Short mmCIF file of C-alpha atoms and ligand atoms in Angstrom, two decimals:
data_model
loop_
_atom_site.label_atom_id
_atom_site.label_comp_id
_atom_site.label_asym_id
_atom_site.label_seq_id
_atom_site.Cartn_x
_atom_site.Cartn_y
_atom_site.Cartn_z
CA MET Q 21 19.95 -18.49 -4.92
CA ILE Q 22 21.39 -16.36 -7.70
CA PRO Q 23 19.17 -14.39 -10.10
CA GLN Q 24 19.36 -14.74 -13.85
CA THR Q 25 21.82 -12.31 -15.47
CA PHE Q 26 20.33 -8.86 -16.05
CA GLU Q 27 21.30 -5.40 -17.19
CA TYR Q 28 21.13 -2.57 -14.63
CA THR Q 29 20.69 1.13 -15.36
CA ALA Q 30 20.53 3.98 -12.84
CA PRO Q 31 19.12 6.84 -14.95
CA LYS Q 32 19.78 10.45 -13.98
CA THR Q 33 16.32 11.73 -14.97
CA LEU Q 34 12.74 10.47 -14.81
CA ASP Q 35 12.35 10.96 -18.60
CA GLU Q 36 15.36 8.75 -19.24
CA ALA Q 37 13.90 6.09 -16.90
CA LEU Q 38 10.49 6.23 -18.61
CA GLU Q 39 12.07 5.83 -22.08
CA LEU Q 40 13.84 2.65 -20.93
CA LEU Q 41 10.66 1.35 -19.29
CA ALA Q 42 8.73 1.97 -22.53
CA GLU Q 43 11.25 -0.33 -24.20
CA GLY Q 44 10.36 -3.14 -21.76
CA ALA Q 45 12.76 -2.66 -18.83
CA LYS Q 46 11.44 -3.27 -15.28
CA PRO Q 47 11.46 -0.65 -12.51
CA LEU Q 48 13.47 -1.31 -9.35
CA SER Q 49 12.78 0.75 -6.22
CA GLY Q 50 13.73 -0.63 -2.79
CA GLY Q 51 14.21 -4.15 -4.17
CA MET Q 52 12.58 -5.61 -1.04
CA SER Q 53 10.08 -7.63 -3.05
CA LEU Q 54 11.63 -7.74 -6.54
CA ILE Q 55 15.10 -8.97 -5.59
CA PRO Q 56 13.85 -11.95 -3.50
CA MET Q 57 11.54 -12.86 -6.40
CA MET Q 58 14.49 -12.72 -8.83
CA LYS Q 59 16.61 -14.85 -6.49
CA LEU Q 60 13.82 -17.43 -6.38
CA ARG Q 61 13.53 -17.11 -10.21
CA LEU Q 62 9.89 -16.14 -9.87
CA ALA Q 63 10.86 -13.02 -11.82
CA ALA Q 64 13.60 -12.84 -14.43
CA PRO Q 65 13.73 -9.34 -15.96
CA ASP Q 66 16.44 -8.71 -18.59
CA HIS Q 67 16.86 -5.07 -17.61
CA LEU Q 68 16.30 -3.25 -14.32
CA VAL Q 69 15.89 0.53 -14.20
CA ASP Q 70 16.65 1.88 -10.74
CA LEU Q 71 14.12 4.55 -9.72
CA GLY Q 72 15.53 4.69 -6.21
CA ARG Q 73 18.14 7.33 -7.05
CA LEU Q 74 15.77 9.76 -8.79
CA LYS Q 75 15.56 12.82 -6.54
CA ASP Q 76 12.41 14.09 -8.27
CA LEU Q 77 10.44 11.08 -7.00
CA ASN Q 78 11.51 11.63 -3.37
CA TYR Q 79 9.30 14.23 -1.65
CA ILE Q 80 6.50 14.65 0.85
CA ARG Q 81 4.56 17.90 0.54
CA GLU Q 82 1.21 19.45 1.29
CA ASP Q 83 -0.45 21.19 -1.62
CA GLY Q 84 -4.05 22.28 -2.27
CA GLY Q 85 -5.44 20.53 0.83
CA SER Q 86 -3.79 17.20 -0.03
CA LEU Q 87 -0.60 15.37 0.85
CA HIS Q 88 1.60 14.36 -2.08
CA ILE Q 89 4.13 11.58 -1.54
CA GLY Q 90 6.67 10.70 -4.24
CA ALA Q 91 7.04 7.05 -5.21
CA THR Q 92 10.56 6.50 -3.79
CA VAL Q 93 9.78 7.74 -0.29
CA THR Q 94 10.64 4.86 2.04
CA HIS Q 95 8.33 3.39 4.68
CA GLN Q 96 10.68 4.80 7.33
CA GLU Q 97 10.48 8.30 5.81
CA VAL Q 98 6.65 8.09 5.82
CA ALA Q 99 6.62 6.87 9.44
CA ALA Q 100 9.02 9.56 10.61
CA SER Q 101 7.61 12.51 8.63
CA ALA Q 102 6.22 15.21 10.94
CA LEU Q 103 3.93 16.30 8.09
CA VAL Q 104 2.45 12.81 7.55
CA ARG Q 105 2.10 12.20 11.28
CA ALA Q 106 0.20 15.47 11.69
CA LYS Q 107 -1.89 15.44 8.51
CA CYS Q 108 -2.37 11.74 7.79
CA PRO Q 109 -1.71 9.78 11.00
CA LEU Q 110 -3.25 6.60 9.61
CA LEU Q 111 -0.55 6.33 6.93
CA ALA Q 112 2.27 7.12 9.38
CA GLN Q 113 1.00 4.45 11.80
CA THR Q 114 0.69 1.91 8.98
CA ALA Q 115 4.20 2.62 7.66
CA ALA Q 116 5.72 2.24 11.14
CA GLY Q 117 4.41 -1.35 11.30
CA VAL Q 118 5.71 -2.60 7.92
CA GLY Q 119 8.22 -5.45 8.20
CA ASP Q 120 11.36 -4.64 10.16
CA PRO Q 121 13.80 -1.68 10.23
CA GLN Q 122 15.79 -2.96 7.22
CA VAL Q 123 12.63 -3.34 5.11
CA ARG Q 124 11.33 0.07 6.24
CA ASN Q 125 14.64 1.74 5.33
CA ARG Q 126 14.78 0.26 1.81
CA GLY Q 127 11.14 -0.38 0.78
CA THR Q 128 9.20 2.43 -0.90
CA ILE Q 129 5.56 3.45 -1.01
CA GLY Q 130 5.54 3.33 -4.81
CA GLY Q 131 7.09 -0.14 -4.84
CA SER Q 132 4.59 -1.47 -2.29
CA VAL Q 133 1.60 -0.02 -4.15
CA ALA Q 134 2.83 -1.35 -7.53
CA HIS Q 135 3.64 -4.78 -6.13
CA ALA Q 136 0.09 -5.16 -4.75
CA ASP Q 137 0.85 -8.01 -2.39
CA PRO Q 138 -2.53 -9.14 -1.03
CA SER Q 139 -1.07 -9.09 2.52
CA ALA Q 140 0.69 -5.71 2.25
CA ASP Q 141 -0.18 -3.08 4.84
CA TYR Q 142 -0.38 0.19 2.86
CA PRO Q 143 -3.25 -0.89 0.55
CA ALA Q 144 -5.69 -1.14 3.48
CA ALA Q 145 -4.87 2.39 4.62
CA LEU Q 146 -4.85 3.71 1.06
CA GLN Q 147 -8.32 2.26 0.44
CA ALA Q 148 -9.66 3.80 3.66
CA LEU Q 149 -8.00 7.09 2.75
CA GLU Q 150 -9.52 7.03 -0.78
CA ALA Q 151 -5.98 7.70 -2.05
CA LYS Q 152 -5.23 8.53 -5.66
CA PHE Q 153 -2.18 7.38 -7.61
CA VAL Q 154 -0.50 9.40 -10.34
CA LEU Q 155 0.67 6.91 -12.98
CA LYS Q 156 3.25 8.11 -15.46
CA GLY Q 157 4.45 6.67 -18.74
CA ALA Q 158 6.86 8.07 -21.33
CA LYS Q 159 4.05 9.92 -23.10
CA SER Q 160 1.17 9.83 -20.60
CA GLU Q 161 0.06 10.75 -17.11
CA ARG Q 162 -3.20 9.77 -15.44
CA THR Q 163 -4.65 9.65 -11.95
CA VAL Q 164 -6.36 6.49 -10.70
CA ALA Q 165 -8.33 6.07 -7.46
CA ALA Q 166 -7.24 3.31 -5.07
CA ALA Q 167 -10.69 1.71 -5.53
CA ASP Q 168 -9.87 1.19 -9.22
CA PHE Q 169 -6.17 0.39 -8.85
CA PHE Q 170 -5.90 -2.87 -6.91
CA LEU Q 171 -7.37 -5.48 -9.24
CA ASP Q 172 -6.14 -8.89 -8.07
CA THR Q 173 -3.19 -10.65 -6.42
CA PHE Q 174 -0.07 -8.77 -7.67
CA LEU Q 175 -2.26 -7.14 -10.35
CA THR Q 176 -2.96 -3.41 -10.62
CA ALA Q 177 -4.24 -0.89 -13.16
CA LEU Q 178 -0.63 -0.07 -14.19
CA GLU Q 179 -0.09 -0.40 -17.95
CA PRO Q 180 3.25 -1.64 -19.37
CA GLY Q 181 5.82 1.15 -19.19
CA GLU Q 182 3.92 3.10 -16.51
CA ILE Q 183 5.20 3.79 -13.02
CA VAL Q 184 3.48 4.94 -9.82
CA ARG Q 185 4.88 8.47 -9.67
CA GLU Q 186 2.97 9.89 -6.68
CA VAL Q 187 0.44 9.01 -4.01
CA ILE Q 188 -2.17 11.70 -3.17
CA LEU Q 189 -3.89 11.62 0.23
CA PRO Q 190 -6.48 13.77 1.98
CA VAL Q 191 -5.42 15.93 4.89
CA GLU Q 192 -7.33 14.45 7.82
CA ASP Q 193 -10.03 16.56 9.55
CA ALA Q 194 -9.21 17.38 13.16
CA GLY Q 195 -12.27 15.46 14.40
CA THR Q 196 -11.45 12.18 12.60
CA GLY Q 197 -10.17 9.20 14.57
CA THR Q 198 -7.97 6.70 12.72
CA TYR Q 199 -6.40 3.35 13.44
CA TYR Q 200 -4.65 0.48 11.64
CA GLU Q 201 -4.95 -2.91 13.32
CA LYS Q 202 -3.24 -6.03 11.99
CA VAL Q 203 -2.73 -9.66 12.83
CA VAL Q 204 0.96 -10.05 12.05
CA GLN Q 205 2.62 -12.96 10.25
CA LYS Q 206 5.40 -13.32 12.78
CA ALA Q 207 8.10 -14.36 10.28
CA SER Q 208 7.73 -11.33 7.99
CA GLY Q 209 5.45 -8.70 9.49
CA PHE Q 210 2.94 -8.99 6.64
CA ALA Q 211 -0.77 -8.87 7.57
CA VAL Q 212 -2.71 -12.10 7.99
CA VAL Q 213 -5.49 -9.54 8.09
CA GLY Q 214 -5.15 -5.77 8.42
CA ILE Q 215 -7.96 -3.28 9.02
CA ALA Q 216 -7.64 0.50 8.54
CA VAL Q 217 -10.40 2.71 9.95
CA ARG Q 218 -11.19 6.43 9.71
CA ILE Q 219 -14.22 7.57 11.63
CA LYS Q 220 -16.01 10.71 12.67
CA LYS Q 221 -19.63 11.49 13.60
CA GLY Q 222 -21.96 9.88 11.04
CA TRP Q 223 -19.12 8.93 8.65
CA ALA Q 224 -16.70 6.00 8.35
CA ARG Q 225 -14.14 4.53 5.94
CA VAL Q 226 -12.79 0.99 6.36
CA GLY Q 227 -9.99 -0.60 4.31
CA VAL Q 228 -9.09 -4.28 4.50
CA THR Q 229 -5.95 -6.19 3.49
CA GLY Q 230 -4.95 -9.84 3.84
CA LEU Q 231 -8.46 -11.29 3.74
CA SER Q 232 -8.97 -11.31 -0.02
CA ASN Q 233 -6.96 -11.41 -3.27
CA HIS Q 234 -6.61 -7.63 -3.05
CA ALA Q 235 -7.26 -4.82 -0.59
CA TYR Q 236 -10.77 -3.39 -0.61
CA ARG Q 237 -13.10 -0.98 1.15
CA ALA Q 238 -15.60 -2.71 3.41
CA LEU Q 239 -18.61 -0.74 2.19
CA ALA Q 240 -21.16 -2.78 4.19
CA VAL Q 241 -19.30 -2.00 7.43
CA GLU Q 242 -19.12 1.69 6.54
CA LYS Q 243 -22.84 1.79 5.73
CA ALA Q 244 -23.77 0.02 8.99
CA LEU Q 245 -21.65 2.41 11.06
CA GLN Q 246 -23.07 5.42 9.26
CA GLY Q 247 -26.58 4.07 9.89
CA GLY Q 248 -25.88 3.90 13.62
CA ALA Q 249 -25.34 0.11 13.95
CA ASP Q 250 -23.35 -1.00 16.99
CA VAL Q 251 -19.70 -1.85 16.41
CA GLN Q 252 -19.98 -5.64 16.63
CA HIS Q 253 -22.89 -5.74 14.24
CA ALA Q 254 -21.05 -3.52 11.71
CA ALA Q 255 -17.76 -5.46 12.03
CA ALA Q 256 -19.54 -8.76 11.30
CA MET Q 257 -20.09 -7.52 7.73
CA VAL Q 258 -16.39 -7.11 6.88
CA ALA Q 259 -16.20 -10.17 4.64
CA GLU Q 260 -19.50 -9.52 2.86
CA GLY Q 261 -19.14 -10.35 -0.85
CA VAL Q 262 -15.50 -11.44 -0.44
CA ASP Q 263 -13.82 -14.82 -1.16
CA ALA Q 264 -11.49 -15.21 1.83
CA ASN Q 265 -7.92 -16.40 1.17
CA SER Q 266 -6.70 -19.69 2.59
CA ASP Q 267 -2.99 -20.42 3.00
CA LEU Q 268 -0.45 -21.88 5.43
CA HIS Q 269 -0.97 -18.93 7.78
CA ALA Q 270 -4.77 -19.17 8.14
CA SER Q 271 -7.74 -21.01 6.64
CA ALA Q 272 -10.45 -18.94 4.98
CA GLU Q 273 -12.76 -19.56 7.94
CA TYR Q 274 -10.16 -18.54 10.54
CA ARG Q 275 -9.08 -15.52 8.49
CA THR Q 276 -12.70 -14.34 8.28
CA HIS Q 277 -13.08 -14.76 12.04
CA LEU Q 278 -9.89 -12.74 12.59
CA ALA Q 279 -11.13 -10.02 10.26
CA VAL Q 280 -14.42 -9.66 12.14
CA VAL Q 281 -12.75 -9.54 15.57
CA HIS Q 282 -10.04 -7.08 14.45
CA THR Q 283 -12.44 -4.86 12.53
CA ALA Q 284 -14.34 -4.32 15.78
CA ARG Q 285 -11.09 -3.57 17.60
CA ALA Q 286 -9.93 -1.16 14.90
CA ILE Q 287 -13.26 0.72 14.95
CA LEU Q 288 -13.18 1.06 18.74
CA ALA Q 289 -9.54 2.22 18.67
CA ALA Q 290 -10.31 4.77 15.94
CA MET Q 291 -13.36 6.00 17.93
CA SER Q 292 -11.21 6.49 20.99
CA ARG Q 293 -8.98 8.82 18.90
CA MET Q 294 -11.86 11.04 17.71
CA ALA Q 295 -11.39 14.59 18.94
C1 FAD S 318 11.45 -9.57 5.12
C2 FAD S 318 10.39 -8.70 4.52
C3 FAD S 318 9.32 -8.32 5.29
C4 FAD S 318 8.30 -7.53 4.77
N1 FAD S 318 7.26 -7.19 5.55
C5 FAD S 318 6.26 -6.42 5.05
C6 FAD S 318 5.15 -6.05 5.86
O1 FAD S 318 5.06 -6.34 7.05
N2 FAD S 318 4.19 -5.31 5.30
C7 FAD S 318 4.24 -4.91 3.98
O2 FAD S 318 3.32 -4.21 3.50
N3 FAD S 318 5.30 -5.20 3.19
C8 FAD S 318 6.30 -5.97 3.70
N4 FAD S 318 7.36 -6.27 2.90
C9 FAD S 318 7.41 -5.79 1.52
C10 FAD S 318 8.06 -4.38 1.48
O3 FAD S 318 7.17 -3.45 2.04
C11 FAD S 318 8.46 -3.92 0.09
O4 FAD S 318 9.19 -2.75 0.30
C12 FAD S 318 7.40 -3.52 -0.88
O5 FAD S 318 6.44 -4.53 -1.01
C13 FAD S 318 7.99 -3.26 -2.25
O6 FAD S 318 8.63 -2.04 -2.26
P1 FAD S 318 10.07 -1.85 -2.92
O7 FAD S 318 10.31 -0.37 -2.99
O8 FAD S 318 11.07 -2.68 -2.22
O9 FAD S 318 9.80 -2.38 -4.42
P2 FAD S 318 10.66 -3.35 -5.33
O10 FAD S 318 10.93 -4.63 -4.64
O11 FAD S 318 11.83 -2.62 -5.91
O12 FAD S 318 9.59 -3.58 -6.51
C14 FAD S 318 8.43 -4.34 -6.29
C15 FAD S 318 7.62 -4.40 -7.61
O13 FAD S 318 7.08 -3.13 -7.94
C16 FAD S 318 7.63 -2.63 -9.17
N5 FAD S 318 7.90 -1.23 -8.90
C17 FAD S 318 8.73 -0.70 -7.96
N6 FAD S 318 8.56 0.63 -7.90
C18 FAD S 318 7.62 0.96 -8.82
C19 FAD S 318 7.01 2.18 -9.20
N7 FAD S 318 7.29 3.34 -8.62
N8 FAD S 318 6.06 2.14 -10.19
C20 FAD S 318 5.72 0.98 -10.78
N9 FAD S 318 6.27 -0.21 -10.45
C21 FAD S 318 7.21 -0.22 -9.46
C22 FAD S 318 8.86 -3.47 -9.45
O14 FAD S 318 9.12 -3.59 -10.84
C23 FAD S 318 8.45 -4.81 -8.82
O15 FAD S 318 7.60 -5.51 -9.72
C24 FAD S 318 8.38 -7.07 3.41
C25 FAD S 318 9.48 -7.45 2.62
C26 FAD S 318 10.47 -8.24 3.17
C27 FAD S 318 11.66 -8.61 2.29
#
């Protein structure tokens, strides 16, 4: 199908882009989610502002004990980055499993985070990593924790005119084991359920995608693991307090079952990677 007619601007600077966004234009990054939605007429923006060519949003660097990833870094760049692989292996592993090579070469971390698809992979890892997002508008900049960012299906804490400028991640301790485990929708690569785990002695973080209307931290699982519960017992709590999604890929009951089974697998795999 053919999208509705729209204006397209490729600004040379971030300030220019933010001015246009403040006037109501819509950001375009990799176009992997937005363009299909426009073709299906589920989205019909009048004006697209292409962030993908802005060099000052394309970086991966370590600074002050954290990793900083600019919004237009592609999934492939995250997966291939020696720095991310060494300092934040959970994110590199997650990025390597997104979609297919075409999607990974075009899609961006900022676009994925902003789109907030309830079956997207990054949000599980970003919840487990307690990531922070730098959100920038024409006259503002603020930092929001992942726990406060993903609000509902395709709904985030972004205000009109704001973009995700940067993702901030912790540098992983040497002793921490991490793993991302997903049940793949075979047609797309999206997660029917996806479980991201970081674990070390007496401490655990667990992020979940696909099960609910947005990615979340499975606090009950974390607490059980930290209290010394066995893996199966802890994993059984992954859907606590959550309304499970039901769609053509999996009923709520089956999805919950998958989440429990794959949470246990993810925990065991992360444990096996502890130094
Ligand atoms: C065939 C296919 C398979 C896929 N498989 C997977 C998968 O297995 N796992 C997975 O997680 N994802 C998957 N995706 C989605 C993919 O990861 C997209 O890249 C991602 O969801 C959106 O990133 P993008 O850069 O393409 O954003 P775009 O499509 O350009 O934009 C998406 C939305 O975010 C907004 N936006 C873009 N950038 C920003 C920004 N910096 N700040 C604020 N708003 C912004 C846009 O206005 C739009 O509303 C798949 C997509 C396709 C087409």
